[in-house]
PDB file of C-alpha atoms and ligand atoms in Angstrom:
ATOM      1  CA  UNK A1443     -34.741  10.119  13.109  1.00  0.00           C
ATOM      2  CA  UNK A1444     -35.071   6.734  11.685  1.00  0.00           C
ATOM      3  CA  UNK A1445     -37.127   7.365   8.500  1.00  0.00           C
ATOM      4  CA  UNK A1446     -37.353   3.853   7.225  1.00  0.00           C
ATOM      5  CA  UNK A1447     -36.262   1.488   9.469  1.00  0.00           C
ATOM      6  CA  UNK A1448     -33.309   1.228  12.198  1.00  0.00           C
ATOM      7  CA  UNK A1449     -31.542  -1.322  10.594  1.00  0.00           C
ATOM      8  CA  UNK A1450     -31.514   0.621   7.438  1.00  0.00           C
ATOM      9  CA  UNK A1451     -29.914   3.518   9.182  1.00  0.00           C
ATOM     10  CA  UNK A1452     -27.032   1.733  11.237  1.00  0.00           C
ATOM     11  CA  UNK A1453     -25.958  -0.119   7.984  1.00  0.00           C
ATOM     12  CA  UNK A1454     -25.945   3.565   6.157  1.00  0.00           C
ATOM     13  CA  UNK A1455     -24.281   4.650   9.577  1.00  0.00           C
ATOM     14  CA  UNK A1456     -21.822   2.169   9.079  1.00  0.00           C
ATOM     15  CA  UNK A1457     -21.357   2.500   4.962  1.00  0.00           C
ATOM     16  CA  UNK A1458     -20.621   6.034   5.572  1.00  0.00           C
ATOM     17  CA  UNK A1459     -17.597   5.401   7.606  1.00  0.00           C
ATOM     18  CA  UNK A1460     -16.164   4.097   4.986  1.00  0.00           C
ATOM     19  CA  UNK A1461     -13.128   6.380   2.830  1.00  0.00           C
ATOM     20  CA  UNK A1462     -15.258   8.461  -0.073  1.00  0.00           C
ATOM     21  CA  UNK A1463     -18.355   7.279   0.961  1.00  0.00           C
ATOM     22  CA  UNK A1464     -20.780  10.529   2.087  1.00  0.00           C
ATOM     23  CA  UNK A1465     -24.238  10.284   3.417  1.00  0.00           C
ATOM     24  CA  UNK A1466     -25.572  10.219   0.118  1.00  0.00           C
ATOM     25  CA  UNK A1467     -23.801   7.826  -1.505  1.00  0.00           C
ATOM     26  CA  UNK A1468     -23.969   5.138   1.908  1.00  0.00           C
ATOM     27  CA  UNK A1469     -27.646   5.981   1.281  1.00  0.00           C
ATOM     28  CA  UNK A1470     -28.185   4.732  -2.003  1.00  0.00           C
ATOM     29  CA  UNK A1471     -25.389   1.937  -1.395  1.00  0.00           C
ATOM     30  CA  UNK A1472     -28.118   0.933   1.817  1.00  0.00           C
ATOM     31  CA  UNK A1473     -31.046   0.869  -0.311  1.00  0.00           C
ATOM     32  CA  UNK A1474     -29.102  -1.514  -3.328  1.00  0.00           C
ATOM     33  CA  UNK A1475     -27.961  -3.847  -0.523  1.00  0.00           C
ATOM     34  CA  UNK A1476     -31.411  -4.516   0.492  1.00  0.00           C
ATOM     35  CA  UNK A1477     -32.698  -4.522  -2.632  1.00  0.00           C
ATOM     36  CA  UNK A1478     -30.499  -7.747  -3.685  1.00  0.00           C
ATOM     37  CA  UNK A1479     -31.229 -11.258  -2.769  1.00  0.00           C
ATOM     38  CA  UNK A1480     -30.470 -12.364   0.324  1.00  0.00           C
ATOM     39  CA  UNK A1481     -27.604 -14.213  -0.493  1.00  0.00           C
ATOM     40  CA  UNK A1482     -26.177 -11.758  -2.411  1.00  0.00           C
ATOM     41  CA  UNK A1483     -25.941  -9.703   0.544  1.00  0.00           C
ATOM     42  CA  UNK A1484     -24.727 -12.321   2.901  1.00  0.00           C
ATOM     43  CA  UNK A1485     -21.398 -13.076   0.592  1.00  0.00           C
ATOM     44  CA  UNK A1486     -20.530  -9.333   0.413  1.00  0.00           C
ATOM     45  CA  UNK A1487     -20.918  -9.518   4.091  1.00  0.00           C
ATOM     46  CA  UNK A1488     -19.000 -12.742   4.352  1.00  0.00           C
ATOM     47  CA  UNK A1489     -16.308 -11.297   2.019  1.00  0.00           C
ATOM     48  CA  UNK A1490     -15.489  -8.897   4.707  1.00  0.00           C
ATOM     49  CA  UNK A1491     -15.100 -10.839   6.833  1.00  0.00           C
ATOM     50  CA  UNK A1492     -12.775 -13.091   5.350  1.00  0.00           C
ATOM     51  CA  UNK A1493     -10.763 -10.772   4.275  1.00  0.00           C
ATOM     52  CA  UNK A1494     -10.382  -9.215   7.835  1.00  0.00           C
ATOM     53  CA  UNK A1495      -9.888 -12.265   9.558  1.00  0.00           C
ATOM     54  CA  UNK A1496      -7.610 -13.945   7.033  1.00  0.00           C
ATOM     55  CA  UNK A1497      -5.256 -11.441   5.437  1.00  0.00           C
ATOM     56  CA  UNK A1498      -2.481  -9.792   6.985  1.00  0.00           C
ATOM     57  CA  UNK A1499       1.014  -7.944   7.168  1.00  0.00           C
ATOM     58  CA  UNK A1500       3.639 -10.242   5.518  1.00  0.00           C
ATOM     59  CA  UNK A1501       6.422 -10.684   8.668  1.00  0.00           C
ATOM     60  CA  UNK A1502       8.810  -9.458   6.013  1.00  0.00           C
ATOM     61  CA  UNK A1503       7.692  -6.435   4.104  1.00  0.00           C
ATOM     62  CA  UNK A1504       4.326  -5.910   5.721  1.00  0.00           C
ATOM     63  CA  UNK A1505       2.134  -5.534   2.507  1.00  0.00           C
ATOM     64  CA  UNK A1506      -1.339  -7.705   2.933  1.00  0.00           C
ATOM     65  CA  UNK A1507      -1.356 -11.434   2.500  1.00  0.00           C
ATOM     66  CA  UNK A1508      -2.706 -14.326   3.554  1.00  0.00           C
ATOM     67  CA  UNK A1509       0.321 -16.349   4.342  1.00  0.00           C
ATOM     68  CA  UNK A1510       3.100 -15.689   6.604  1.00  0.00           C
ATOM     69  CA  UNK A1511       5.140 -14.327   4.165  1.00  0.00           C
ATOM     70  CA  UNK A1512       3.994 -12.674   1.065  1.00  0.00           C
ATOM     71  CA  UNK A1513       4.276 -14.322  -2.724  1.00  0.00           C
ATOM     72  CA  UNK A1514       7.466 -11.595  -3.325  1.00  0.00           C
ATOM     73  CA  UNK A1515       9.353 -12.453   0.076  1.00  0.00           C
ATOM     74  CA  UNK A1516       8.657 -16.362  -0.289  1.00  0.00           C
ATOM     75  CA  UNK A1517       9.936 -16.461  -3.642  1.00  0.00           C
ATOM     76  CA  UNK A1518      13.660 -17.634  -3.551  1.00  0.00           C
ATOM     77  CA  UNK A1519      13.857 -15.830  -7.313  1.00  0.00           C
ATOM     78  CA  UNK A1520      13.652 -12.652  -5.773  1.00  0.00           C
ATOM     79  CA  UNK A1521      16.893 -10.836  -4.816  1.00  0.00           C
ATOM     80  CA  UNK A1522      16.357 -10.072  -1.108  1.00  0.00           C
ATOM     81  CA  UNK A1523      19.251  -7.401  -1.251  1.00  0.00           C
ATOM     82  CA  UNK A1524      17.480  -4.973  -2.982  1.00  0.00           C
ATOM     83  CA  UNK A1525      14.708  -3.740  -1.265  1.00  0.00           C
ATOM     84  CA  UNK A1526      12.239  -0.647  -2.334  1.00  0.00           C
ATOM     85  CA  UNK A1527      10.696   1.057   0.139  1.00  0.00           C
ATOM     86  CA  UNK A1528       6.810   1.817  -1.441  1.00  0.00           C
ATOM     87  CA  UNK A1529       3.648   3.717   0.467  1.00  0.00           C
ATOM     88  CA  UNK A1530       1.153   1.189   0.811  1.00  0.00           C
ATOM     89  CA  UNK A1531       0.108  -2.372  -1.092  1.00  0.00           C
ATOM     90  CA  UNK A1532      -1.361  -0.562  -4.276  1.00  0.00           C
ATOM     91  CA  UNK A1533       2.362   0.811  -5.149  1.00  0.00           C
ATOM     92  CA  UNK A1534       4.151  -2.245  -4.774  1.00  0.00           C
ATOM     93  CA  UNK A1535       1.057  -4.233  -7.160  1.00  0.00           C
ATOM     94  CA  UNK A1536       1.901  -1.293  -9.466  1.00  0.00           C
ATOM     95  CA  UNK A1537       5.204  -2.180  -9.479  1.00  0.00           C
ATOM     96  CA  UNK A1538       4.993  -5.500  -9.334  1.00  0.00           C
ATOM     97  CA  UNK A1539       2.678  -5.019 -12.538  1.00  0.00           C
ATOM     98  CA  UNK A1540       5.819  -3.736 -14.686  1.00  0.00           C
ATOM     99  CA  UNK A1541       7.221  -7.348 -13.920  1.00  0.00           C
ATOM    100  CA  UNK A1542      10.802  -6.388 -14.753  1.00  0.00           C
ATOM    101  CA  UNK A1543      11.831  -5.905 -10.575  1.00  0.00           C
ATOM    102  CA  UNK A1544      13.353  -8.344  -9.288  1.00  0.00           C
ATOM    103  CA  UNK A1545      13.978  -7.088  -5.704  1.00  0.00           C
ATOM    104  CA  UNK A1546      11.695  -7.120  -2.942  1.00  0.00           C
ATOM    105  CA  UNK A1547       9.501  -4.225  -1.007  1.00  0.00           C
ATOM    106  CA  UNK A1548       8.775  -2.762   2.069  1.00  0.00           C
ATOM    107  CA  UNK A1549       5.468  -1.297   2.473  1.00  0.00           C
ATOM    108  CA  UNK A1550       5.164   1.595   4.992  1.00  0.00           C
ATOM    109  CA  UNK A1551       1.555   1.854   5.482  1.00  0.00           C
ATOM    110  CA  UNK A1552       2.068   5.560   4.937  1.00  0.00           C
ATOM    111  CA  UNK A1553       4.086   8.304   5.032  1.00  0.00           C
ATOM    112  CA  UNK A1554       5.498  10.858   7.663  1.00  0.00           C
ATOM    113  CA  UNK A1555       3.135  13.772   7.620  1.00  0.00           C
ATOM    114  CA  UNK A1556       3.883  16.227  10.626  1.00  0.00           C
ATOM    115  CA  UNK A1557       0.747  18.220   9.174  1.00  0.00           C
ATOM    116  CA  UNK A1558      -1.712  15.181   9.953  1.00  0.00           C
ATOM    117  CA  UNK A1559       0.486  14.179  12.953  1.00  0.00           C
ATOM    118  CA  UNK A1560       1.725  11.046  11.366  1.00  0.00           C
ATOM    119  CA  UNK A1561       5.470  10.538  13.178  1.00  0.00           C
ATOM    120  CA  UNK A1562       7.777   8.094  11.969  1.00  0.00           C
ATOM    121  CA  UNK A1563       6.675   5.726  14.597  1.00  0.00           C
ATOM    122  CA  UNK A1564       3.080   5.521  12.638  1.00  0.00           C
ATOM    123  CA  UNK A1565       4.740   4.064   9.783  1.00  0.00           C
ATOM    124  CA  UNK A1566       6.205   0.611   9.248  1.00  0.00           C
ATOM    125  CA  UNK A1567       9.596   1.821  10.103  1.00  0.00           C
ATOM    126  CA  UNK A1568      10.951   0.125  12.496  1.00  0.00           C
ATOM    127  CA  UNK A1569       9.814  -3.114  10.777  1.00  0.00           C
ATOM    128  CA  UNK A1570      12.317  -1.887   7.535  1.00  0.00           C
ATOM    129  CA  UNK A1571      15.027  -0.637  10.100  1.00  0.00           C
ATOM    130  CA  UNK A1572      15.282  -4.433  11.200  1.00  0.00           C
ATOM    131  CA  UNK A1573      15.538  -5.646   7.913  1.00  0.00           C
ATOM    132  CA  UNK A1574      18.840  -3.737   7.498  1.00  0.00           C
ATOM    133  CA  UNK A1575      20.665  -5.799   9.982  1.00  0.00           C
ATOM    134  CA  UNK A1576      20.589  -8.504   7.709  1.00  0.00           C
ATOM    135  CA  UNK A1577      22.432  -8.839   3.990  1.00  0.00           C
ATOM    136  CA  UNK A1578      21.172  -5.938   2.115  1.00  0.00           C
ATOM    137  CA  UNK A1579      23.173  -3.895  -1.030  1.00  0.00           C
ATOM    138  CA  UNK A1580      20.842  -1.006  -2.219  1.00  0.00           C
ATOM    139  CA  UNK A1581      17.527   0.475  -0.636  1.00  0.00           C
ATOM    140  CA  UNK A1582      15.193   2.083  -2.825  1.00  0.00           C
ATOM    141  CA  UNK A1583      13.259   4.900  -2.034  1.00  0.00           C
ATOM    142  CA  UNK A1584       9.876   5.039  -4.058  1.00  0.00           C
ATOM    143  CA  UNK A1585       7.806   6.967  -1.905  1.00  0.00           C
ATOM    144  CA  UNK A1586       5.368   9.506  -3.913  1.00  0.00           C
ATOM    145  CA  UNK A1587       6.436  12.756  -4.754  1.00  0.00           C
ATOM    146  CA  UNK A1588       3.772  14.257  -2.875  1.00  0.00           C
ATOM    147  CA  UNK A1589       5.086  16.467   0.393  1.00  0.00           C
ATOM    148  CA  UNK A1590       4.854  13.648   2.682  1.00  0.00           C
ATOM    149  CA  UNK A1591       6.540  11.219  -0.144  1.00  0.00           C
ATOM    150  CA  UNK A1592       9.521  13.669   0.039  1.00  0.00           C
ATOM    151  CA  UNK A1593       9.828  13.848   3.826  1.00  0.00           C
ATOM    152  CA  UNK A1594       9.648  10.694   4.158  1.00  0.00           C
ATOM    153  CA  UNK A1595      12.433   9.698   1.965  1.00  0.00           C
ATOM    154  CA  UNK A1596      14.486  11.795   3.390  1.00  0.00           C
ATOM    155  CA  UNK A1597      13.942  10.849   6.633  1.00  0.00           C
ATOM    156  CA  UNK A1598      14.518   7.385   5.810  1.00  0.00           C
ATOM    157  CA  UNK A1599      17.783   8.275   3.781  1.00  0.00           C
ATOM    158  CA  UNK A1600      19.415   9.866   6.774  1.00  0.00           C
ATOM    159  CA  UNK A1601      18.301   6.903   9.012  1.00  0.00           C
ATOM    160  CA  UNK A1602      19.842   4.135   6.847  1.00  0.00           C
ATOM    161  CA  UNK A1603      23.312   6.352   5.459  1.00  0.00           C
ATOM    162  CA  UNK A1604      25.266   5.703   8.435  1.00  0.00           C
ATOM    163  CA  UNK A1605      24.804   1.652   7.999  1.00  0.00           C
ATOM    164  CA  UNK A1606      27.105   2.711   4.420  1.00  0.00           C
ATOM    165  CA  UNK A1607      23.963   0.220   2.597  1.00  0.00           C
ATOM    166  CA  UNK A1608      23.334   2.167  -0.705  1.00  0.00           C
ATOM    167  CA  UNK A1609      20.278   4.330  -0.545  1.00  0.00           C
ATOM    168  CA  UNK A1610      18.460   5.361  -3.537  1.00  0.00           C
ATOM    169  CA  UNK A1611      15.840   7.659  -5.126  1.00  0.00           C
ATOM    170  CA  UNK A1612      13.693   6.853  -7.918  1.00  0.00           C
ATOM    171  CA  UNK A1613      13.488   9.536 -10.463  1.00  0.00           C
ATOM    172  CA  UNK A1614       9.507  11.394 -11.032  1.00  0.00           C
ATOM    173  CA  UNK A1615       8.684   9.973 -13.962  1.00  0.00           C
ATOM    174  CA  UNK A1616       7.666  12.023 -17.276  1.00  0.00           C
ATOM    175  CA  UNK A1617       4.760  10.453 -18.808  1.00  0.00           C
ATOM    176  CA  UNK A1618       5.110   9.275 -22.800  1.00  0.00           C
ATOM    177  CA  UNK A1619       3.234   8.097 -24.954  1.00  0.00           C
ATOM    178  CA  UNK A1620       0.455   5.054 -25.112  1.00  0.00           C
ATOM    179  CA  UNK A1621      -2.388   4.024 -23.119  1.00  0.00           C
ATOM    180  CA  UNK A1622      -2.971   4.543 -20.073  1.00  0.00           C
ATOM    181  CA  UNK A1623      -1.895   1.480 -18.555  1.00  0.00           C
ATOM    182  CA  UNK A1624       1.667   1.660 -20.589  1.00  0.00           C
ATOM    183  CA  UNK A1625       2.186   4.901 -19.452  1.00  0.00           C
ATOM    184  CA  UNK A1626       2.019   3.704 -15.431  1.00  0.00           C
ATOM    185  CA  UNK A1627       4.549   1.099 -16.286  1.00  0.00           C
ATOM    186  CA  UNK A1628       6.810   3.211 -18.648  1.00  0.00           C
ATOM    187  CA  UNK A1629       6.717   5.548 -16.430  1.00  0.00           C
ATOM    188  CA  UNK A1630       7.873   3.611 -13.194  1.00  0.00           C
ATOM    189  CA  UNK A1631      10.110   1.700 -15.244  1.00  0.00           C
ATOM    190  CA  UNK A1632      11.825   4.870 -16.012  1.00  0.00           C
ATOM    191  CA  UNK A1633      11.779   6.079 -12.425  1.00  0.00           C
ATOM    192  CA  UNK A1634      13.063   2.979 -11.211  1.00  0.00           C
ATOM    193  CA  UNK A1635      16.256   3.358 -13.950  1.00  0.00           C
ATOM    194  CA  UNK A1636      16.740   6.780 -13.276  1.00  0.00           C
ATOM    195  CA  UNK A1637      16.796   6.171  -9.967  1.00  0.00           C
ATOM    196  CA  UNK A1638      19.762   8.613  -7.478  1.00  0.00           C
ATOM    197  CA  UNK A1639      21.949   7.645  -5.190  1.00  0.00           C
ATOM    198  CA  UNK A1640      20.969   9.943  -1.877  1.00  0.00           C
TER     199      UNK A1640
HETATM  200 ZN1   ZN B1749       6.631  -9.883   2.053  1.00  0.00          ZN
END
């Protein structure tokens, strides 16, 4: 079945493992790999390989960096006894973005989805459950407001109340006005102030 060469179809093989990638589109991804110089090729290769080998879970918060601790958790600016509880590393940057939070995350590396099978104990739980035992005032929920988002938060409101540590919810935000980019931050902004107490 290998129409061109074998090489050519493990590395579409491969490509098309990859999240939104079809056939297709690992095919034509295949054919502009090899079409570029070698080097070119070599640093994309080399680029993921760095970044698997080098980044990893902060020991705090568990978003991806390459230190021990992330930038957020090693920055002694950052009120450690506020901490929002986001889905994955592209939620907290987006919050992080709005640079007016001065707390610091946990990233769950999902959310509870009993459709997909995804328990609480596939999600960085635990990890924020530990955190808890140390000085903490308020836990924000900002979870999406997808399904999953929802059940999530709940579970993890139910799970923290008896500890008495305040546990909110940020509000959905209602898009206004502006470019795109302003309305992401205006809108978190607002969900962040009109956050609930659960
Ligand atoms: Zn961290």
């Amino acid at each position: 079945m290998d129409y061109f060469s074998g090489y050519i179809s493990a590395l579409v093989e491969q490509l098309s493992h990859l999240p939104g990638i079809g056939p297709k589109t690992a095919q034509r991804l295949a054919f502009y790999i090899i079409s570029q110089p070698a080097e070119k090729a070599e640093r994309l290769a080399s680029s993921i390989l760095d970044a698997r080998r080098n980044v990893r879970y902060c020991k705090n918060c568990c978003t991806l960096t390459d230190e021990e601790l992330c930038p957020v958790c090693s920055n002694p600016k950052r009120d450690k006894k506020t901490i929002m509880v986001v889905e994955t590393p592209r939620d907290q940057a987006a919050y992080e973005k709005t640079g007016k939070y001065g707390g610091v995350y946990h990233v769950l590396h999902g959310a509870i989805s009993p459709m997909l099978g995804i328990g609480p104990d596939d999600i960085r739980l635990k990890e924020l459950m530990a955190r808890l035992s140390g000085d903490v005032d308020e836990v924000i929920i900002a979870t999406n407001s997808s399904l999953e988002g929802e059940t999530t938060a709940m579970y993890i409101s139910r799970l923290i109340k008896p500890t008495g540590i305040r546990v909110t919810r940020i509000a959905s935000g209602v898009p206004v006005g502006g470019d795109l980019e302003n309305i992401d931050e205006v809108t978190l902004l607002r969900a962040l102030e009109g956050r609930r107490q659960l």
